[in-house]
Every structure is written in C-alpha cells, then in structure tokens.
PDB file of C-alpha atoms in Angstrom:
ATOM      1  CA  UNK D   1     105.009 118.453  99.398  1.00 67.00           C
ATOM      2  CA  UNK D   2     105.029 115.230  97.304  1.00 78.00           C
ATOM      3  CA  UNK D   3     107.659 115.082  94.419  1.00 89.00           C
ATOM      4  CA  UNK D   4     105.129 114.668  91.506  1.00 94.00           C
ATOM      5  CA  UNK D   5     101.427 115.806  92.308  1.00 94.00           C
ATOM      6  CA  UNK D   6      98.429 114.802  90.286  1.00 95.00           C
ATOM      7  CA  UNK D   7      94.504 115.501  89.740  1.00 93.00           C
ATOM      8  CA  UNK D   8      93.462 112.343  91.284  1.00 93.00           C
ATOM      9  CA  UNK D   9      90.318 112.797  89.432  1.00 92.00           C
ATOM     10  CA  UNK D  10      88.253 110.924  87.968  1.00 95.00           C
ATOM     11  CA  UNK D  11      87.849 112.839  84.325  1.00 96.00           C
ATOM     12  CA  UNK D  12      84.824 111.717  83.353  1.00 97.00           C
ATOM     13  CA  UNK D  13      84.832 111.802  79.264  1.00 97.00           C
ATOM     14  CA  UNK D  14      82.327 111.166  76.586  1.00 97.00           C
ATOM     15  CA  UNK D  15      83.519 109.045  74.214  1.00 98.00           C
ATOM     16  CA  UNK D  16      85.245 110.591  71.675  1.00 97.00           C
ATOM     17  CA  UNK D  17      86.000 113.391  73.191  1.00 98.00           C
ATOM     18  CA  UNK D  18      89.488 115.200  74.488  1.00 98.00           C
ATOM     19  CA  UNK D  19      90.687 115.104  77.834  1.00 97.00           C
ATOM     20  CA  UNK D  20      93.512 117.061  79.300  1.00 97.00           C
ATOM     21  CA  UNK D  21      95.590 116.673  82.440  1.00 97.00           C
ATOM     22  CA  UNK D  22      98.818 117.943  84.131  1.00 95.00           C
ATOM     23  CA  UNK D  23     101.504 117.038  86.486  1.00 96.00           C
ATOM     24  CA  UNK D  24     103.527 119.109  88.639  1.00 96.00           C
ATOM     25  CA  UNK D  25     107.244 117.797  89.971  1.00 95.00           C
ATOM     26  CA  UNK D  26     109.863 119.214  92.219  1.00 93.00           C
ATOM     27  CA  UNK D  27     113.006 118.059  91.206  1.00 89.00           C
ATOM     28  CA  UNK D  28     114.364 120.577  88.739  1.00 88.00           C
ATOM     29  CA  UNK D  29     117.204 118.840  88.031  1.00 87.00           C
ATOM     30  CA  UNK D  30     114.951 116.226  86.372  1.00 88.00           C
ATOM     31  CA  UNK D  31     115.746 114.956  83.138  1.00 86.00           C
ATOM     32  CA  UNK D  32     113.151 111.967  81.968  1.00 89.00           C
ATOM     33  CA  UNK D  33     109.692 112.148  81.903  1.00 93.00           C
ATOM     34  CA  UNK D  34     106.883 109.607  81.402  1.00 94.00           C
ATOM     35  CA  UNK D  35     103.385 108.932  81.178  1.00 96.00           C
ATOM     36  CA  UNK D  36     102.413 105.072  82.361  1.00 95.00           C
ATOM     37  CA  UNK D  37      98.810 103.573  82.207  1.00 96.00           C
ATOM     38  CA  UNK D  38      97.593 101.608  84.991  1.00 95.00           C
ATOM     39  CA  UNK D  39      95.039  99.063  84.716  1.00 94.00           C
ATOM     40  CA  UNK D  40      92.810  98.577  87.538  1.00 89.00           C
ATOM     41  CA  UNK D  41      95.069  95.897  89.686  1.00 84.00           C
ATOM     42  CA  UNK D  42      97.817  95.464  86.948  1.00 91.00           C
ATOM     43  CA  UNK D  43     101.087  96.948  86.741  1.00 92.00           C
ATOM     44  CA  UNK D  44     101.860 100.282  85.293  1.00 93.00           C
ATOM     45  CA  UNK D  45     102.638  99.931  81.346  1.00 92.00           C
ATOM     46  CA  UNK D  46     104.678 102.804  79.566  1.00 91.00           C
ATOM     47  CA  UNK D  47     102.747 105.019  77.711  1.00 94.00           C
ATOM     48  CA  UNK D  48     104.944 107.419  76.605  1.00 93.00           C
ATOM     49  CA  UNK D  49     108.175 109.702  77.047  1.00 91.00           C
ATOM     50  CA  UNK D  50     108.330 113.039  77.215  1.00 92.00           C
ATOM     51  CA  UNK D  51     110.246 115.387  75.311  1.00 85.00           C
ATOM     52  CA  UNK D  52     111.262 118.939  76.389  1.00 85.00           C
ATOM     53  CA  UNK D  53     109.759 119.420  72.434  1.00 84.00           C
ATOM     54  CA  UNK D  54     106.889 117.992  73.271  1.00 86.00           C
ATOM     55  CA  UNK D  55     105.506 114.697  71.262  1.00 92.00           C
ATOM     56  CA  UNK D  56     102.428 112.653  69.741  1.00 94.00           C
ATOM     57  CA  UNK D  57     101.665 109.154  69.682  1.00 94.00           C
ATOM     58  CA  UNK D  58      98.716 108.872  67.806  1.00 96.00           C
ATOM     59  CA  UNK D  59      95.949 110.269  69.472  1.00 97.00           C
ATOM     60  CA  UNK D  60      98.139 111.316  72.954  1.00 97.00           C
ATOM     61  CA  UNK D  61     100.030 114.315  72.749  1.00 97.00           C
ATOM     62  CA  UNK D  62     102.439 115.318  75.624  1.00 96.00           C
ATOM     63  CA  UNK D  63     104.114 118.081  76.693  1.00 95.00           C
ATOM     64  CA  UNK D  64     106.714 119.499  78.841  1.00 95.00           C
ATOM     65  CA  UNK D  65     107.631 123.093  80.560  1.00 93.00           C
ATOM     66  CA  UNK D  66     110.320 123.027  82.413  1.00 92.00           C
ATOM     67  CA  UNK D  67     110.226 126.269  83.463  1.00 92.00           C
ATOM     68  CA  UNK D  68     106.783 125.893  85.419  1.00 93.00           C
ATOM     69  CA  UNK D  69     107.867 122.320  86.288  1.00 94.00           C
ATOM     70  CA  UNK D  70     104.832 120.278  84.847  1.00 93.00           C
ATOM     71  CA  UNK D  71     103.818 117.593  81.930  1.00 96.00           C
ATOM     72  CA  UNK D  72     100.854 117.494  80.297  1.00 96.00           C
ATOM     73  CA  UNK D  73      98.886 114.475  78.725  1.00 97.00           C
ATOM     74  CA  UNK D  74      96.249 115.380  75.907  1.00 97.00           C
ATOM     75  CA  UNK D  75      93.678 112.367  74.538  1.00 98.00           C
ATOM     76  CA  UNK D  76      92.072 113.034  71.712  1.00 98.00           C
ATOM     77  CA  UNK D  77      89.145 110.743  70.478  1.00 98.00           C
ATOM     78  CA  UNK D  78      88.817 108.903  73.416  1.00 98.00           C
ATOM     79  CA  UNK D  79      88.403 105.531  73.248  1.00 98.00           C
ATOM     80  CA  UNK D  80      86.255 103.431  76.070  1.00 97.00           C
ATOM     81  CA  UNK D  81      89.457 101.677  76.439  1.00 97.00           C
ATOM     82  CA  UNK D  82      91.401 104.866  77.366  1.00 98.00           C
ATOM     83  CA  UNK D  83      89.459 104.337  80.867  1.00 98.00           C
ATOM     84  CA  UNK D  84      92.420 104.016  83.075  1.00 97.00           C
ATOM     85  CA  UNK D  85      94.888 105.735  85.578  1.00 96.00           C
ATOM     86  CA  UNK D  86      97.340 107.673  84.160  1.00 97.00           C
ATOM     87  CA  UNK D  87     100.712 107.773  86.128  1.00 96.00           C
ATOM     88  CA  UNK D  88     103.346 110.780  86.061  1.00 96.00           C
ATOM     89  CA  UNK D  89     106.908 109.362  86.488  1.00 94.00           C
ATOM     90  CA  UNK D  90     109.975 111.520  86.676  1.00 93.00           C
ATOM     91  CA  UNK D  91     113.071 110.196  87.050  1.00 88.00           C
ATOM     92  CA  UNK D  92     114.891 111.116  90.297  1.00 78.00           C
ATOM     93  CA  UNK D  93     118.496 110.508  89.974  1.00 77.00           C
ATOM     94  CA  UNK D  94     121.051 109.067  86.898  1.00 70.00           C
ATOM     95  CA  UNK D  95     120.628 105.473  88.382  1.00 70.00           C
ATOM     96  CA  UNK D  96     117.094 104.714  87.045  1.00 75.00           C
ATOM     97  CA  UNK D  97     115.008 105.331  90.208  1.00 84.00           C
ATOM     98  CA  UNK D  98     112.097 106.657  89.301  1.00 89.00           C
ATOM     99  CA  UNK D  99     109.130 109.201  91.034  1.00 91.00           C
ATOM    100  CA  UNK D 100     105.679 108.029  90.660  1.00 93.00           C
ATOM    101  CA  UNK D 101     102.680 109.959  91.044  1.00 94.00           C
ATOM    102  CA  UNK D 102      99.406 109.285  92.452  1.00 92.00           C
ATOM    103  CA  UNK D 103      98.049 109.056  89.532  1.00 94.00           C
ATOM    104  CA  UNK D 104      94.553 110.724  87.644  1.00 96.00           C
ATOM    105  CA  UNK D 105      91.762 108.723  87.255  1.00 96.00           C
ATOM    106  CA  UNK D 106      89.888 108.709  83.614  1.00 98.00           C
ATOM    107  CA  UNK D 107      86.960 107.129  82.872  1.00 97.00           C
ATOM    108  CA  UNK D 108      85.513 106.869  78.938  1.00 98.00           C
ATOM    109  CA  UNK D 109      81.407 106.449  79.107  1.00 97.00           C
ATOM    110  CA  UNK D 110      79.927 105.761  76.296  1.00 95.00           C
TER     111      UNK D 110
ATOM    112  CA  UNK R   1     111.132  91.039  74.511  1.00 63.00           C
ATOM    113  CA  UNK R   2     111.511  92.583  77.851  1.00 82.00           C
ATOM    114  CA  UNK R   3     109.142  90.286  79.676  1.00 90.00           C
ATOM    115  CA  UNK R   4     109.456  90.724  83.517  1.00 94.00           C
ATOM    116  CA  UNK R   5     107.111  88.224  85.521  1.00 96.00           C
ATOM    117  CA  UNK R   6     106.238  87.886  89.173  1.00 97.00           C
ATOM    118  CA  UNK R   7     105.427  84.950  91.194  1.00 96.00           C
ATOM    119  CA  UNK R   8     103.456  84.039  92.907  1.00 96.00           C
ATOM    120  CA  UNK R   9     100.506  87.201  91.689  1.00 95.00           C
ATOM    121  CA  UNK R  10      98.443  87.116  94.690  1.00 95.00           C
ATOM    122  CA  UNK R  11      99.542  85.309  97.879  1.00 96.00           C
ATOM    123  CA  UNK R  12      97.219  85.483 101.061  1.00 96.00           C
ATOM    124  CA  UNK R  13      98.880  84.217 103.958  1.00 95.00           C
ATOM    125  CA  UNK R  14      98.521  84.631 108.254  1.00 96.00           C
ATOM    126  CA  UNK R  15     100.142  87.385 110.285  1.00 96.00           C
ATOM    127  CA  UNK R  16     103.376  86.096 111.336  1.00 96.00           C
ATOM    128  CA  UNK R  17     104.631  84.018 108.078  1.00 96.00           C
ATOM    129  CA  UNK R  18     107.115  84.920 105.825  1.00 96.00           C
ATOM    130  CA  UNK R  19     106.388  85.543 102.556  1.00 97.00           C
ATOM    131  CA  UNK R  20     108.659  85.189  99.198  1.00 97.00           C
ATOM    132  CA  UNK R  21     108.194  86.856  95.821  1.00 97.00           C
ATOM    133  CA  UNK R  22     109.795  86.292  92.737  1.00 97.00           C
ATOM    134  CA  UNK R  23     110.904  88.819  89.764  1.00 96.00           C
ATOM    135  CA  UNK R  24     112.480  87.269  86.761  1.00 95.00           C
ATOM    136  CA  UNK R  25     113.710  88.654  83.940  1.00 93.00           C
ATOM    137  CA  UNK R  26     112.527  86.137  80.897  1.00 92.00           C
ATOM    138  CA  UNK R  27     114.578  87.354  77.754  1.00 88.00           C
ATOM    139  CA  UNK R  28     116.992  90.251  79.017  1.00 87.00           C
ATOM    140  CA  UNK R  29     119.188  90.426  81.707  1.00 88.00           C
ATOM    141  CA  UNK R  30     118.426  92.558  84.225  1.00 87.00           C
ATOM    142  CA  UNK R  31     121.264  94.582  85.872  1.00 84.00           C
ATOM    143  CA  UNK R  32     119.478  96.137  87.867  1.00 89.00           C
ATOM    144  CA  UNK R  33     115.525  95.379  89.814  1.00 93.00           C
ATOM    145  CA  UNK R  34     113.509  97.996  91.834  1.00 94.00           C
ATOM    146  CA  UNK R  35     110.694  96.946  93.987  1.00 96.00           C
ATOM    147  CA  UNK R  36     107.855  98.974  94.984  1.00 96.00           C
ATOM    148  CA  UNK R  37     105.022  98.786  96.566  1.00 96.00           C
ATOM    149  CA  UNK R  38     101.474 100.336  95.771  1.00 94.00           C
ATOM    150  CA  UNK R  39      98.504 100.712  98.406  1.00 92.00           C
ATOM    151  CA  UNK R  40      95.416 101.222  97.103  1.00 87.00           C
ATOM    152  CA  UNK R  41      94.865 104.660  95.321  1.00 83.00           C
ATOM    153  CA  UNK R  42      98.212 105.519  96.188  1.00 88.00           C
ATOM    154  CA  UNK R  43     101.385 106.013  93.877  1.00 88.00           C
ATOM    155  CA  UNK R  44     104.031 103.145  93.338  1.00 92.00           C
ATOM    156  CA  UNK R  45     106.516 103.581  96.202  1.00 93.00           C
ATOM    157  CA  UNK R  46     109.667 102.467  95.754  1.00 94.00           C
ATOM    158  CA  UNK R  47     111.146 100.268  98.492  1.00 96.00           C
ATOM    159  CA  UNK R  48     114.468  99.361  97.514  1.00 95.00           C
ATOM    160  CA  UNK R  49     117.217  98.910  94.619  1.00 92.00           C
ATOM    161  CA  UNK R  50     118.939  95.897  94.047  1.00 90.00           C
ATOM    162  CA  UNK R  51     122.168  95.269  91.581  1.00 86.00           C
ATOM    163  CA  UNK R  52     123.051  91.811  91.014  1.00 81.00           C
ATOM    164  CA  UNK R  53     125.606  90.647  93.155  1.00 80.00           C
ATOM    165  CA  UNK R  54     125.455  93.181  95.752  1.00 82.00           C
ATOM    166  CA  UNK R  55     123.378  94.674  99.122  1.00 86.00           C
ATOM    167  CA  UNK R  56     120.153  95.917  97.982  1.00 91.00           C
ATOM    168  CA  UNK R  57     119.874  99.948  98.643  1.00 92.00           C
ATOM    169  CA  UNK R  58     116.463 100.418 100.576  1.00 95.00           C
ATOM    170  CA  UNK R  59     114.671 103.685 100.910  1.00 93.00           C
ATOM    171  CA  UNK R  60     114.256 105.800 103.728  1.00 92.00           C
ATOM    172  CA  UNK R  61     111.528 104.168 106.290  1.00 93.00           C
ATOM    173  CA  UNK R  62     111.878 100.671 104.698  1.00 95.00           C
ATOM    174  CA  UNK R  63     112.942  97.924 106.710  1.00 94.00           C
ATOM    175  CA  UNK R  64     115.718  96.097 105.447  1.00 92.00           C
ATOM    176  CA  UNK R  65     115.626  93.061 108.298  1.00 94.00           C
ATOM    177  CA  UNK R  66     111.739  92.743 107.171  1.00 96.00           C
ATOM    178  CA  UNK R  67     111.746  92.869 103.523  1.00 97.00           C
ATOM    179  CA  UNK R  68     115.141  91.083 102.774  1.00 95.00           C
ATOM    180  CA  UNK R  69     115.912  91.518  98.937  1.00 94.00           C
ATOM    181  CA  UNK R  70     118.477  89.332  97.212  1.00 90.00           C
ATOM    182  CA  UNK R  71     119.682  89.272  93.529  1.00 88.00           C
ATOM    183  CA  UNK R  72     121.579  86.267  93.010  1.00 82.00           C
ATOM    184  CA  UNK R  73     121.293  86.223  88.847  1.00 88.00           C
ATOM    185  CA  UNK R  74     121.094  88.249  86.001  1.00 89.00           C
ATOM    186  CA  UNK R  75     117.559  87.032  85.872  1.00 92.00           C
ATOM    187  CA  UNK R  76     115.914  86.774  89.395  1.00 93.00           C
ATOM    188  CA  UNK R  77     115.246  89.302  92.871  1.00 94.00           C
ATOM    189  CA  UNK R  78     113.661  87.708  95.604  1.00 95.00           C
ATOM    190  CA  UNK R  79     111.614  90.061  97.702  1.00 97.00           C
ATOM    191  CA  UNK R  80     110.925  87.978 101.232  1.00 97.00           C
ATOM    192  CA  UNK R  81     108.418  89.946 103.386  1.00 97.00           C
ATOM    193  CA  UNK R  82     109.505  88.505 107.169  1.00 96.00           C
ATOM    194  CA  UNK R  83     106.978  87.843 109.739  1.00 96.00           C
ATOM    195  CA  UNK R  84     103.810  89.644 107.960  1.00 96.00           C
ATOM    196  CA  UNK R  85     101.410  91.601 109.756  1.00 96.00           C
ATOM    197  CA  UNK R  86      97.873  92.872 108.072  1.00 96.00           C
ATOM    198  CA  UNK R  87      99.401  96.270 107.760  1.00 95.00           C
ATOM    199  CA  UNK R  88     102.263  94.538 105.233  1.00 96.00           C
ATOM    200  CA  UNK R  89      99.286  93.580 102.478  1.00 96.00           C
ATOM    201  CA  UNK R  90      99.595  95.974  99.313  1.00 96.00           C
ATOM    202  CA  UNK R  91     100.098  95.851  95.790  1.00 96.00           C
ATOM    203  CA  UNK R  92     104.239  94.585  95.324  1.00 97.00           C
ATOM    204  CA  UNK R  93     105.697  95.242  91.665  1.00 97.00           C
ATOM    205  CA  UNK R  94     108.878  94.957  90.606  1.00 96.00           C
ATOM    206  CA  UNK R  95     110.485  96.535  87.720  1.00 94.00           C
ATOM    207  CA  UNK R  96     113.748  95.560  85.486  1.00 92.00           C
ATOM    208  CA  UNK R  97     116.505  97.691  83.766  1.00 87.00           C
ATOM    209  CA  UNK R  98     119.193  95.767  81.269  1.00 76.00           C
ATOM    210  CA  UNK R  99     123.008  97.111  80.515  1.00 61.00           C
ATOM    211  CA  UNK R 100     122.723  98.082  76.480  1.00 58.00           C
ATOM    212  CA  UNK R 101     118.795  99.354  76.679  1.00 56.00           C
ATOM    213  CA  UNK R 102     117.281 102.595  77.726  1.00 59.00           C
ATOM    214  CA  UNK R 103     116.211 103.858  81.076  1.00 65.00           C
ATOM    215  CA  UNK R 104     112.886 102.413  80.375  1.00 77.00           C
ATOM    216  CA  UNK R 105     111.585 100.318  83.586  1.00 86.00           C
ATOM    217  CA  UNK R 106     109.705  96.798  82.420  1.00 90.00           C
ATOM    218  CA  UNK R 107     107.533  96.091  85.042  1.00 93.00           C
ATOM    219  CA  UNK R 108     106.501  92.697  86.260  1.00 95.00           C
ATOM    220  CA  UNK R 109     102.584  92.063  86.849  1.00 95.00           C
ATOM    221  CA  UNK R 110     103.150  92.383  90.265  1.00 96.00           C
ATOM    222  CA  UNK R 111     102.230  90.192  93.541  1.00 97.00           C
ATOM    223  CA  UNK R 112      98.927  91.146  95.488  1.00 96.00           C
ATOM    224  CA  UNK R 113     100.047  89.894  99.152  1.00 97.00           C
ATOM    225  CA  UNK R 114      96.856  89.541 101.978  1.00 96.00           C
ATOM    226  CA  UNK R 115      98.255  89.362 105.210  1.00 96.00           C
ATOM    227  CA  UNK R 116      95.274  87.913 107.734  1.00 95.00           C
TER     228      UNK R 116
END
C-alpha cells in the first residue's frame, strides 16, 4: 500500500466551476500536511498547508480528518490556470522528509 | 527569498558517463537538502538526505556508490549520478530547508537527465 494515495485523474472542469479531491495517508502519527501544484515538467510549488481546522486561501479550501486519515482540496471558480497536478505531501518523520503522492490530474477547459 | 536553483536543468548525456547536478541555495542557508527523483506520472521519490558537513542518509533501494551526494556549504549539494545507464533518466529535484524557517521545502526547478 503506498503511504499517500491519490485519484490520478484527470478532473476534467468547466471553467468556473468547483472541483473536489481527496487524499488518503498511512502514517497516523503524521503531523504536517500540504497541497503542492505541479506544472507540467516544473517542480512542485507549495500550495497550501493544512490545518487539522481546516483552511481557505482564496478560492482553495482544504481540509483535514484525521480520524479517516485523508485531506481534501476544494477549487472554487476555477480558473484555466488551475490546470495542473495537484500533489498530497505528508510529512513522514520530525526531520523534514516528506511523502509525496502521485498526484491528481486537473484540467480547466474553457 | 528562498530561491533554490538547479544546474544544469536538462542534461542528456551517453550510458556510461557520470553526471553532476547542482542545488544551491541563493539567499538562505540551507541546513539541510533532499533530493528526489520523479519518473514520469509518478510521485517525487525521495532518494536521499544530506546535512551539511556530513554522510548523506539515502533511502532504502538507492545506491549510495551510484548517486554520490555531497554538501560541502551552507549553500550547495552536488548530486553525481556515476556511470549512467538509460534506466537512470528521470525528473531530479532537489529541495532546501534553513535553521530559523518553517518545515516548508523550497524546491529547486529541477534537472531533466537523458541517459542514451
């Protein structure tokens, strides 16, 4: 079983529109949590944290349950540059190493 | 701030040669580097830890005698992939933490290595 799973996807989303997509991890004994955006052949760029109280950045909202072990990411209003994959990290020890998912796939048409 | 860059960003070189690859940290310095490495439409897999001034801490299945990682500054991890074979081309990032910030990673743009 992989340490943090994802809907590879791709979410195909009208523009303007909301998209929604979990993450499932392992590790309970996790204690960060991040969404990263990844650019077709770039490097991942942090998105966001997540907070056990859950958070918004504009129009991304994400939440955690720790009890069922998974993160959500919500987009509202999508843009045409929202199309991107969106990486689940968890942090897998107190040193900084992190767990990356596989990533989901979204992809804003007009 | 936090500006992490890579060098060279793509690199296509014959099976056999060595290959070296450059992280620097531009306006923090970086106590610690990760390196990972990303095959297409897979997750970032993370091949190793290195703290300045000591051994680099690899992950389980990664070579240590074929990717040889040294962090000699504050500022700079060398990733050296030895005697590359076709099966050694991916996607190689690199990613920076500084004493005094957060967790957060800053990643470099990372290195696309072709291995003919």
């Amino acid at each position: 079983r992989k340490e943090v799973e994802q809907d590879p996807g791709p979410f195909n989303v009208p523009e303007g529109a909301t998209v929604a997509f979990n993450c499932t991890y392992s590790n309970s004994a996790s204690q960060s949590f991040f969404w990263y955006r990844q650019d077709c052949r770039k490097e991942p760029k942090l998105l966001m944290s997540v907070y056990s109280s859950g958070n918004e950045d504009g129009r991304f909202t994400a939440q955690l349950n720790r009890a069922s072990q998974y993160i959500s990411l919500l987009i509202r209003d999508s843009k045409l540059s929202d199309s991107a994959t969106y990486l689940c990290v968890v942090n897998a020890d107190s040193w900084g190493k992190l767990q990356f998912g596989a990533g989901t796939q979204v992809v804003v048409t007009p | 701030g936090a500006v992490v860059s890579q060098h060279p960003s793509w690199v296509i070189c014959k099976s056999g040669t060595s290959v070296k690859i450059e992280c620097r940290s531009l306006d923090f310095q970086a106590t610690t580097m990760f390196w990972y490495r990303q095959f297409p439409k897979q997750s970032l897999m993370l091949m190793a830890t290195s703290n300045e001034g000591s051994k680099a801490t690899y992950e389980q299945g990664v070579e240590k005698d074929k990717f040889l990682i040294n962090h000699a500054s504050l500022t700079l991890s060398t990733l050296t992939v030895t005697s590359a074979h076709p099966e050694d081309s991916s996607f190689y990032i690199c990613s920076a933490t500084g004493s005094g910030r957060s967790d957060e990673q800053f990643f470099g743009p990372g290195t696309r290595l072709t291995v003919l």
